[in-house]
């Protein structure tokens, strides 16, 4: 069940009504949200609901053991972590590892939707309980944290310490908050259904599937197009997730903050997929590798290793490793340059930093988009060969969508909040009709069909 | 490393739906107001976006249970077309097809 569809609309109306009716029935409300989340997930593949429940029970059990144990707490933590990584590895990396060992699997393994997201939620819960950052939760609450449908399949990764306390209070929803949620859902629908979908169908997919058959200019445009597509696709999902959770009385963290206006790669990672980058920073870079309070070479190694593992989190492919290594390498170079830069040298203008950072990110997306290393190399060779052939594929419409997708990075940062404050003075029916008019325009603008969100595959 | 647990959940300001305190009592309770938005927009969409209903019905698995739903959805889509309720979506679709350089889709 995809968010911007009629089936989800009906599903959400029912959940919204029940959530309001059960606002003060604490546990029954949690049970209702849990059942709704399992229904939502089960419509993809009912078999994996059991995996979701087993994963929640595993993490709940180990967190209880860790919180009560007087000794061997670290051993219990490692056992919990290995269980989580074992499940993730079994589904996600078994084929890749078997290929590396020269023993390809006879049958492809079906990847449960969102397994990387709910596994990371479980991992952060047991680690936080071990570190005393969160109290052990009830099985019911933890299962909802890991299964809650707005963020179940593609994030944002919500920390236990951020969501579990919200379950203890009756939900509240102010009118301005409600408008902010509705704007996020509408804006997400526009980004996904119009911008990302059209750029994908009319430029990115045909060019990436046959780089040799397109001119260098088209390859360059497709690379820019994919940078815009992946932003509009992924940020659309998390905008909608934040808006939907907000309407049910839950506050989710911001996950994107105009990432392509970053003036360095370090800044980019504070603005892109914030919930994953902060997870990697806290649990891997600092928690496992020691962070920046150590010798410079070890800090650089920690940074590089974190990004390579972050690449592998996306999937079992050399291209994801290269993508992570490119980001890790540039982050290390930025850190070293900060130290080595002569003090008399003028700083790089902000616009130049933005242009350079965007192009490094766009280069990385080429490896991210191509399934094979040879495909990415052919794409890059085609770009630098500067060949011209065939009729131009990119129409003025697609170019306008790329420009629109980039322009929203340079608009006012608090546009959603300001619009919410302005619209909240209108009666509900009037806002409903404005929203309907926008959705009708979206329905007319979008081409046929709706591709799944890119991050569903992770 | 042991930190103290955060008892309040997500710190204020870290969610894009966080807005300044809503002083006016009419703005504090948004549930009823949100119902107004959801009901009015759902009815208006059912009226003016029969495309989505017909598309959704067409994707249902064909069986005895879904056949009447598909028939009703298609009938409503045809009726809405005759009444001119699909005009807005059709007009935008024609414009978008032209902008993409495609032949307009048959309605």
Coordinates of C-alpha atoms in Angstrom, one line a residue:
Chain A
X1 CA 0.0 0.0 0.0
X2 CA 1.6 3.2 -1.2
X3 CA 1.0 6.5 0.6
X4 CA -0.4 8.6 -2.3
X5 CA -3.2 6.1 -3.3
X6 CA -6.9 5.8 -2.7
X7 CA -6.5 2.6 -0.8
X8 CA -4.1 4.3 1.7
X9 CA -6.5 7.3 1.9
X10 CA -9.3 5.0 3.1
X11 CA -7.0 3.1 5.5
X12 CA -5.7 6.3 7.0
X13 CA -9.2 7.8 7.5
X14 CA -10.2 4.7 9.5
X15 CA -7.0 4.8 11.6
X16 CA -7.4 8.6 12.2
X17 CA -10.9 8.1 13.5
X18 CA -10.1 5.2 15.7
X19 CA -7.0 7.0 17.1
X20 CA -9.2 10.0 18.1
X21 CA -11.9 7.8 19.6
X22 CA -9.3 5.9 21.6
X23 CA -7.2 9.0 22.6
X24 CA -7.4 8.2 26.3
X25 CA -7.5 4.4 26.1
X26 CA -3.8 4.2 26.3
X27 CA -3.0 0.5 25.7
X28 CA -6.0 -0.1 23.4
X29 CA -4.8 2.8 21.3
X30 CA -1.3 1.3 21.0
X31 CA -2.9 -2.1 20.2
X32 CA -5.0 -0.5 17.5
X33 CA -2.0 1.3 15.9
X34 CA -0.1 -2.0 16.1
X35 CA -2.8 -4.0 14.3
X36 CA -3.1 -1.2 11.7
X37 CA 0.6 -1.3 11.2
X38 CA 0.7 -5.0 10.7
X39 CA -2.2 -4.8 8.3
X40 CA -0.3 -2.1 6.3
X41 CA 2.9 -4.2 6.3
X42 CA 1.0 -7.5 5.7
X43 CA -0.4 -6.1 2.5
X44 CA 3.1 -6.2 1.0
X45 CA 3.9 -9.7 2.3
X46 CA 2.1 -11.2 5.2
X47 CA 4.9 -13.7 5.9
X48 CA 7.2 -11.0 7.1
X49 CA 4.8 -9.7 9.8
X50 CA 6.1 -12.7 11.8
X51 CA 9.7 -11.5 11.2
X52 CA 8.8 -8.0 12.5
X53 CA 7.2 -9.5 15.6
X54 CA 10.2 -11.9 16.2
X55 CA 12.6 -9.0 15.8
X56 CA 10.7 -6.9 18.3
X57 CA 10.6 -9.8 20.8
X58 CA 14.3 -10.5 20.4
X59 CA 15.3 -6.9 21.2
X60 CA 12.8 -6.6 24.0
X61 CA 14.1 -9.8 25.6
X62 CA 17.7 -8.8 25.4
X63 CA 17.1 -5.3 26.6
X64 CA 15.3 -6.7 29.7
X65 CA 18.2 -9.1 30.3
X66 CA 20.7 -6.3 29.9
X67 CA 18.9 -4.0 32.3
X68 CA 18.6 -6.7 35.0
X69 CA 22.0 -8.3 34.6
X70 CA 24.8 -7.5 37.1
X71 CA 27.5 -9.1 34.9
X72 CA 28.1 -10.1 31.3
X73 CA 26.1 -7.1 30.1
X74 CA 28.5 -6.4 27.2
X75 CA 28.2 -10.1 26.1
X76 CA 24.4 -9.9 26.1
X77 CA 24.6 -6.6 24.1
X78 CA 26.8 -8.3 21.5
X79 CA 24.5 -11.3 21.3
X80 CA 21.6 -9.0 20.7
X81 CA 23.5 -7.0 18.1
X82 CA 24.7 -10.2 16.3
X83 CA 21.1 -11.5 16.2
X84 CA 19.9 -8.3 14.5
X85 CA 22.9 -8.3 12.1
X86 CA 22.4 -12.0 11.4
X87 CA 18.8 -11.4 10.3
X88 CA 19.8 -8.4 8.2
X89 CA 22.8 -10.2 6.8
X90 CA 20.8 -13.3 6.0
X91 CA 18.2 -11.5 3.9
X92 CA 20.3 -8.8 2.5
X93 CA 23.9 -10.0 2.1
X94 CA 23.7 -13.8 1.8
X95 CA 23.5 -13.7 -2.0
X96 CA 26.4 -11.1 -2.3
X97 CA 28.6 -13.1 0.1
X98 CA 27.8 -16.4 -1.7
X99 CA 28.7 -14.7 -5.1
X100 CA 32.0 -13.5 -3.5
X101 CA 32.8 -17.0 -2.4
X102 CA 32.0 -18.3 -5.9
X103 CA 28.9 -20.2 -4.8
X104 CA 26.0 -18.3 -6.1
X105 CA 22.6 -19.1 -4.5
X106 CA 20.2 -21.3 -6.5
X107 CA 17.3 -19.1 -5.6
X108 CA 17.2 -15.3 -5.0
X109 CA 16.2 -14.3 -1.4
X110 CA 13.2 -12.1 -1.1
X111 CA 14.1 -9.0 0.8
X112 CA 11.5 -7.9 3.4
X113 CA 10.5 -4.3 2.8
X114 CA 12.0 -1.9 5.3
X115 CA 14.2 -4.6 7.0
X116 CA 17.1 -2.2 7.3
X117 CA 15.0 0.4 8.9
X118 CA 13.3 -1.7 11.6
X119 CA 16.6 -3.6 12.3
X120 CA 18.3 -0.3 13.0
X121 CA 15.4 0.8 15.2
X122 CA 15.8 -2.5 17.2
X123 CA 19.6 -2.0 17.4
X124 CA 19.4 1.5 18.7
X125 CA 16.9 0.3 21.4
X126 CA 19.1 -2.4 22.9
X127 CA 22.2 -0.1 22.7
X128 CA 20.4 2.8 24.3
X129 CA 19.1 0.5 27.1
X130 CA 22.7 -0.7 27.6
X131 CA 24.0 2.9 27.7
X132 CA 21.2 4.0 30.0
X133 CA 19.9 6.5 27.4
X134 CA 16.4 4.9 27.4
X135 CA 14.5 2.8 30.0
X136 CA 13.5 -0.7 29.0
X137 CA 10.1 -0.6 27.3
X138 CA 7.1 -2.9 27.4
X139 CA 6.9 -5.4 24.6
X140 CA 3.8 -3.7 23.3
X141 CA 5.4 -0.2 23.1
X142 CA 8.6 -1.5 21.6
X143 CA 6.7 -3.5 19.0
X144 CA 4.8 -0.4 18.0
X145 CA 8.1 1.6 17.8
X146 CA 9.5 -0.9 15.4
X147 CA 6.2 -1.5 13.4
X148 CA 4.6 1.9 13.3
X149 CA 3.3 2.2 9.7
X150 CA 4.3 5.8 8.9
X151 CA 8.0 5.1 9.2
X152 CA 8.1 1.3 8.9
X153 CA 9.2 0.8 5.4
X154 CA 11.5 3.8 4.6
X155 CA 12.1 5.8 7.8
X156 CA 12.8 8.2 9.3
X157 CA 14.6 6.1 11.9
X158 CA 13.0 7.3 15.1
X159 CA 15.1 6.9 18.3
X160 CA 13.4 5.0 21.1
X161 CA 14.1 7.9 23.5
X162 CA 12.2 10.2 21.0
X163 CA 9.1 8.0 20.4
X164 CA 8.5 5.8 23.5
X165 CA 7.8 8.7 25.9
X166 CA 5.2 10.0 23.4
X167 CA 3.3 6.8 23.9
X168 CA 2.8 7.6 27.6
X169 CA 0.7 10.7 26.9
X170 CA -2.7 11.2 25.2
X171 CA -2.1 12.5 21.7
X172 CA -2.5 16.2 21.1
X173 CA -3.0 18.0 17.9
X174 CA -3.1 21.8 17.6
X175 CA -4.6 23.4 14.5
X176 CA -1.4 24.9 13.3
X177 CA 0.4 21.5 13.8
X178 CA -2.4 19.8 11.8
X179 CA -2.0 22.3 8.9
X180 CA 1.8 21.7 9.0
X181 CA 1.1 18.0 8.7
X182 CA -1.3 18.4 5.8
X183 CA 1.1 20.7 4.0
X184 CA 3.9 18.1 4.4
X185 CA 1.6 15.4 3.0
X186 CA 0.6 17.5 0.1
X187 CA 4.1 18.7 -0.7
X188 CA 5.3 15.2 -0.4
X189 CA 2.7 14.0 -2.9
X190 CA 3.7 16.8 -5.4
X191 CA 7.4 15.9 -5.1
X192 CA 6.8 12.1 -5.5
X193 CA 3.8 12.0 -8.0
X194 CA 4.9 14.9 -10.3
X195 CA 8.6 15.7 -10.0
X196 CA 10.2 12.4 -9.1
X197 CA 7.9 10.2 -11.2
X198 CA 8.1 12.3 -14.4
X199 CA 11.9 12.8 -14.2
X200 CA 12.3 9.1 -13.7
X201 CA 10.0 7.9 -16.5
X202 CA 11.0 10.5 -19.1
X203 CA 14.7 10.9 -18.5
X204 CA 16.5 9.0 -15.8
X205 CA 15.2 5.4 -16.5
X206 CA 15.7 5.4 -20.3
X207 CA 19.2 7.0 -20.1
X208 CA 20.5 4.9 -17.2
X209 CA 19.2 1.7 -18.9
X210 CA 21.2 2.4 -22.1
X211 CA 24.0 5.0 -21.6
X212 CA 25.7 4.0 -24.9
X213 CA 22.6 5.0 -26.8
X214 CA 22.5 8.6 -25.5
X215 CA 24.6 11.7 -26.0
X216 CA 26.9 13.1 -23.4
X217 CA 24.6 16.0 -22.7
X218 CA 21.8 13.6 -22.0
X219 CA 24.0 11.6 -19.6
X220 CA 24.9 14.8 -17.8
X221 CA 21.2 15.8 -17.6
X222 CA 20.2 12.3 -16.4
X223 CA 22.8 12.5 -13.7
X224 CA 21.4 15.9 -12.5
X225 CA 17.9 14.5 -13.0
X226 CA 18.6 11.5 -10.8
X227 CA 20.0 13.8 -8.1
X228 CA 16.7 15.7 -8.1
X229 CA 14.6 12.5 -8.4
X230 CA 16.2 10.7 -5.4
X231 CA 15.8 13.8 -3.3
X232 CA 12.2 14.4 -4.3
X233 CA 11.3 10.7 -4.0
X234 CA 12.9 10.0 -0.6
X235 CA 12.2 13.4 1.1
X236 CA 8.6 13.0 -0.2
X237 CA 8.2 9.7 1.7
X238 CA 9.6 11.1 4.9
X239 CA 7.6 14.3 4.6
X240 CA 4.4 12.2 4.3
X241 CA 5.5 9.9 7.1
X242 CA 6.1 12.9 9.4
X243 CA 2.8 14.5 8.4
X244 CA 0.8 11.2 8.9
X245 CA 2.4 10.5 12.3
X246 CA 1.7 14.1 13.3
X247 CA -2.0 13.8 12.5
X248 CA -2.0 10.8 14.8
X249 CA -0.4 12.9 17.6
X250 CA 3.3 11.8 17.2
X251 CA 6.2 14.1 16.5
X252 CA 8.8 12.6 14.2
X253 CA 12.2 14.3 13.6
X254 CA 13.1 16.3 10.5
X255 CA 14.9 14.0 8.0
X256 CA 15.9 16.5 5.2
X257 CA 16.9 20.1 5.4
X258 CA 17.5 21.5 1.9
X259 CA 20.6 19.2 1.4
X260 CA 21.8 20.5 -2.0
X261 CA 22.5 23.9 -0.6
X262 CA 25.3 22.5 1.6
X263 CA 28.7 24.1 1.2
X264 CA 30.6 21.0 2.2
X265 CA 30.0 17.3 2.3
X266 CA 30.1 17.4 6.1
X267 CA 27.2 19.9 6.0
X268 CA 25.5 17.7 3.4
X269 CA 25.4 14.8 5.8
X270 CA 23.8 17.1 8.5
X271 CA 21.0 17.9 6.0
X272 CA 20.5 14.6 4.1
X273 CA 18.7 11.5 5.6
X274 CA 19.4 13.1 9.0
X275 CA 18.0 10.2 11.0
X276 CA 20.4 7.7 9.3
X277 CA 23.4 10.0 9.3
X278 CA 22.9 10.8 13.0
X279 CA 22.4 7.0 13.7
X280 CA 25.7 6.2 12.0
X281 CA 27.4 9.1 13.8
X282 CA 26.2 8.1 17.3
X283 CA 26.3 4.3 17.1
X284 CA 29.1 3.6 14.6
X285 CA 31.5 6.6 14.2
X286 CA 31.4 7.5 17.9
X287 CA 30.0 4.4 19.6
X288 CA 32.0 1.7 17.8
X289 CA 35.0 3.6 16.2
X290 CA 35.8 6.2 18.8
X291 CA 34.8 9.4 17.0
X292 CA 37.1 12.4 16.8
X293 CA 38.7 12.2 20.3
X294 CA 41.6 10.1 19.2
X295 CA 44.7 10.4 16.9
X296 CA 43.9 12.1 13.5
X297 CA 44.6 9.0 11.5
X298 CA 42.3 6.9 13.6
X299 CA 39.6 9.6 13.3
X300 CA 40.0 9.6 9.5
X301 CA 39.8 5.8 9.4
X302 CA 36.7 5.9 11.6
X303 CA 35.1 8.4 9.3
X304 CA 35.9 6.4 6.2
X305 CA 34.8 3.1 7.7
X306 CA 31.5 4.6 8.8
X307 CA 30.7 5.8 5.3
X308 CA 31.7 2.5 3.7
X309 CA 29.4 0.7 6.1
X310 CA 26.7 3.3 5.5
X311 CA 27.1 2.5 1.8
X312 CA 26.7 -1.2 2.5
X313 CA 23.6 -0.6 4.6
X314 CA 21.9 0.4 1.4
X315 CA 22.6 -3.0 -0.2
X316 CA 25.0 -5.7 -1.1
X317 CA 26.7 -4.3 -4.1
X318 CA 30.2 -3.0 -4.9
X319 CA 28.6 0.2 -6.2
X320 CA 27.2 1.0 -2.8
X321 CA 30.7 0.4 -1.3
X322 CA 32.2 2.8 -3.9
X323 CA 29.5 5.3 -3.1
X324 CA 30.3 5.1 0.6
X325 CA 34.0 5.2 -0.1
X326 CA 33.6 8.3 -2.3
X327 CA 31.7 10.1 0.5
X328 CA 34.1 8.8 3.2
X329 CA 37.2 9.8 1.1
X330 CA 35.9 13.4 0.5
X331 CA 34.9 13.8 4.2
X332 CA 38.4 12.7 5.2
X333 CA 39.9 15.1 2.7
X334 CA 37.8 18.0 4.0
X335 CA 38.9 17.2 7.5
X336 CA 42.6 17.1 6.6
X337 CA 42.3 20.3 4.5
X338 CA 40.7 22.1 7.4
X339 CA 43.9 21.4 9.4
X340 CA 46.4 21.9 6.6
X341 CA 44.9 25.0 4.9
X342 CA 47.3 27.9 5.3
X343 CA 45.8 30.6 7.5
X344 CA 46.3 33.4 5.1
X345 CA 44.3 31.8 2.3
X346 CA 40.9 33.3 1.6
X347 CA 38.0 31.0 2.3
X348 CA 36.1 29.4 -0.6
X349 CA 33.0 31.5 -1.5
X350 CA 29.8 29.7 -0.3
X351 CA 28.4 29.4 -3.8
X352 CA 31.5 27.6 -5.0
X353 CA 31.3 25.2 -2.1
X354 CA 27.7 24.5 -2.9
X355 CA 28.5 23.8 -6.6
X356 CA 31.5 21.6 -5.8
X357 CA 29.6 19.7 -3.1
X358 CA 26.6 19.1 -5.3
X359 CA 28.7 17.7 -8.1
X360 CA 30.5 15.3 -5.7
X361 CA 27.1 14.1 -4.5
X362 CA 25.8 13.8 -8.1
X363 CA 28.9 11.8 -9.0
X364 CA 28.2 9.4 -6.1
X365 CA 24.6 9.0 -7.2
X366 CA 25.7 7.5 -10.5
X367 CA 27.2 4.6 -8.7
X368 CA 24.2 4.5 -6.4
X369 CA 21.8 4.3 -9.4
X370 CA 23.6 1.8 -11.5
X371 CA 23.2 -1.8 -10.4
X372 CA 26.6 -2.9 -11.9
X373 CA 30.0 -1.4 -11.6
X374 CA 30.5 -1.7 -15.4
X375 CA 27.3 0.2 -16.0
X376 CA 28.5 3.1 -13.8
X377 CA 31.9 3.2 -15.7
X378 CA 30.1 3.1 -19.1
X379 CA 27.9 6.0 -17.9
X380 CA 31.0 8.1 -16.8
X381 CA 32.9 7.3 -20.0
X382 CA 29.9 8.4 -22.0
X383 CA 29.8 11.7 -20.1
X384 CA 33.4 12.6 -20.7
X385 CA 33.5 11.3 -24.3
X386 CA 31.4 14.4 -25.2
X387 CA 29.6 12.7 -28.0
X388 CA 26.4 14.0 -29.5
X389 CA 23.7 11.8 -31.2
X390 CA 20.0 11.3 -31.7
X391 CA 17.0 13.5 -30.9
X392 CA 17.2 15.2 -27.5
X393 CA 15.3 13.2 -24.9
X394 CA 14.9 15.8 -22.2
X395 CA 11.8 18.0 -22.9
X396 CA 11.4 21.5 -21.6
X397 CA 8.9 20.0 -19.1
X398 CA 11.5 17.6 -17.6
X399 CA 14.1 20.4 -17.5
X400 CA 11.5 22.6 -15.7
X401 CA 10.9 19.8 -13.1
X402 CA 14.7 19.5 -12.5
X403 CA 14.9 23.2 -12.0
X404 CA 11.9 23.1 -9.6
X405 CA 13.4 20.2 -7.6
X406 CA 16.6 22.3 -7.2
X407 CA 14.9 25.6 -6.5
X408 CA 13.1 24.2 -3.5
X409 CA 16.5 23.9 -1.8
X410 CA 17.0 27.6 -1.9
X411 CA 13.5 28.8 -0.8
X412 CA 12.7 29.9 2.7
X413 CA 13.7 27.3 5.3
X414 CA 10.5 27.7 7.4
X415 CA 8.0 27.9 4.5
X416 CA 5.9 25.0 5.9
X417 CA 5.6 26.5 9.3
X418 CA 4.8 30.0 8.0
X419 CA 2.2 28.6 5.6
X420 CA 0.7 26.6 8.4
X421 CA 0.3 29.7 10.6
X422 CA -1.4 31.5 7.7
X423 CA -3.8 28.7 6.8
X424 CA -4.8 27.8 10.4
X425 CA -7.1 30.8 10.6
X426 CA -9.3 29.3 7.8
X427 CA -12.2 26.9 8.5
X428 CA -11.5 23.2 8.1
X429 CA -13.7 22.8 5.0
X430 CA -11.9 25.7 3.2
X431 CA -8.5 24.2 3.8
X432 CA -10.0 20.8 2.6
X433 CA -11.1 22.4 -0.6
X434 CA -7.8 24.1 -1.2
X435 CA -6.1 20.8 -0.6
X436 CA -8.5 19.1 -3.0
X437 CA -7.7 21.7 -5.8
X438 CA -4.0 21.0 -5.4
X439 CA -4.6 17.2 -5.5
X440 CA -6.7 17.5 -8.6
X441 CA -3.9 19.4 -10.3
X442 CA -1.4 16.8 -9.2
X443 CA -3.7 14.0 -10.6
X444 CA -3.8 15.8 -13.9
X445 CA 0.0 16.5 -14.0
X446 CA 1.2 13.0 -13.1
X447 CA 1.6 10.5 -15.8
X448 CA 0.1 7.0 -15.5
X449 CA 1.0 4.8 -12.6
X450 CA 3.1 5.4 -9.5
X451 CA 6.5 3.8 -9.1
X452 CA 7.4 2.5 -5.7
X453 CA 9.6 4.8 -3.5
X454 CA 13.3 4.3 -4.2
X455 CA 14.1 3.6 -0.5
X456 CA 11.6 0.7 -0.3
X457 CA 14.3 -1.5 -1.6
X458 CA 16.6 -0.8 1.4
Chain B
X1 CA 29.2 6.1 28.5
X2 CA 25.9 6.5 30.4
X3 CA 23.5 9.3 29.6
X4 CA 20.3 10.0 31.4
X5 CA 17.1 9.0 29.6
X6 CA 15.1 11.6 27.8
X7 CA 11.7 11.6 29.5
X8 CA 10.0 14.1 27.2
X9 CA 10.6 12.4 23.8
X10 CA 11.8 14.3 20.8
X11 CA 13.2 17.7 21.9
X12 CA 11.0 20.6 20.9
X13 CA 12.0 22.2 17.6
X14 CA 13.4 19.0 16.0
X15 CA 10.3 18.1 14.2
X16 CA 9.1 20.1 11.1
X17 CA 5.6 20.2 12.6
X18 CA 6.8 22.0 15.7
X19 CA 5.3 25.5 15.8
X20 CA 5.2 28.2 18.5
X21 CA 2.7 27.7 21.3
X22 CA -0.8 28.2 20.0
X23 CA -2.2 30.8 22.4
X24 CA -5.7 31.0 21.0
X25 CA -8.0 28.3 22.5
X26 CA -9.7 27.8 19.2
X27 CA -6.3 26.8 17.7
X28 CA -5.4 24.4 20.5
X29 CA -7.8 21.6 19.7
X30 CA -7.1 20.6 16.1
X31 CA -9.0 17.3 16.0
X32 CA -12.4 18.5 15.0
X33 CA -10.9 21.0 12.6
X34 CA -8.8 18.3 11.0
X35 CA -11.9 16.2 10.7
X36 CA -13.5 19.0 8.7
X37 CA -10.5 19.1 6.4
X38 CA -10.4 15.3 5.9
X39 CA -14.2 14.9 5.3
X40 CA -14.5 17.9 3.0
X41 CA -11.5 16.9 0.9
X42 CA -12.5 13.2 0.8
X43 CA -16.0 14.1 -0.5
X44 CA -14.6 16.7 -3.0
X45 CA -12.1 14.2 -4.3
X46 CA -14.8 11.5 -4.7
X47 CA -16.8 14.1 -6.7
X48 CA -14.1 15.6 -8.8
X49 CA -11.5 12.8 -9.0
X50 CA -13.4 9.8 -10.3
X51 CA -10.2 8.9 -12.3
X52 CA -8.5 7.8 -9.1
X53 CA -11.5 5.7 -8.0
X54 CA -11.7 4.0 -11.4
X55 CA -7.9 3.4 -11.5
X56 CA -8.1 1.9 -8.0
X57 CA -11.0 -0.3 -8.9
X58 CA -9.3 -1.5 -12.0
X59 CA -6.3 -2.7 -10.0
X60 CA -8.5 -4.9 -7.6
X61 CA -8.1 -8.7 -8.2
X62 CA -11.0 -9.8 -10.5
X63 CA -13.5 -11.9 -8.6
X64 CA -17.2 -12.0 -7.7
X65 CA -16.6 -9.8 -4.7
X66 CA -14.8 -7.0 -6.6
X67 CA -16.8 -7.1 -9.8
X68 CA -19.7 -4.9 -8.5
X69 CA -17.1 -2.4 -7.1
X70 CA -15.3 -2.2 -10.4
X71 CA -18.7 -1.7 -12.2
X72 CA -19.8 1.0 -9.8
X73 CA -16.5 2.8 -10.0
X74 CA -16.5 2.7 -13.8
X75 CA -20.2 3.8 -13.9
X76 CA -19.4 6.7 -11.6
X77 CA -16.4 7.7 -13.7
X78 CA -18.6 7.8 -16.8
X79 CA -21.4 9.7 -15.1
X80 CA -18.9 12.2 -13.6
X81 CA -17.5 12.7 -17.2
X82 CA -21.0 13.4 -18.5
X83 CA -21.6 15.9 -15.7
X84 CA -18.3 17.7 -16.4
X85 CA -16.9 16.9 -13.0
X86 CA -13.7 15.5 -14.5
X87 CA -13.1 18.7 -16.4
X88 CA -10.4 20.1 -14.2
X89 CA -8.3 16.9 -14.1
X90 CA -8.8 16.4 -17.9
X91 CA -7.8 19.9 -18.7
X92 CA -4.6 19.7 -16.6
X93 CA -3.8 16.3 -18.1
X94 CA -4.2 17.6 -21.7
X95 CA -1.9 20.5 -20.8
X96 CA 0.7 18.2 -19.1
X97 CA 0.6 15.8 -22.1
X98 CA 1.3 18.8 -24.4
X99 CA 4.1 20.0 -22.2
X100 CA 5.7 16.5 -22.3
X101 CA 5.3 16.5 -26.1
X102 CA 3.0 13.5 -25.9
X103 CA -0.3 12.9 -27.7
X104 CA -3.2 13.5 -25.2
X105 CA -4.4 10.3 -23.5
X106 CA -7.9 9.1 -24.4
X107 CA -10.3 9.7 -21.5

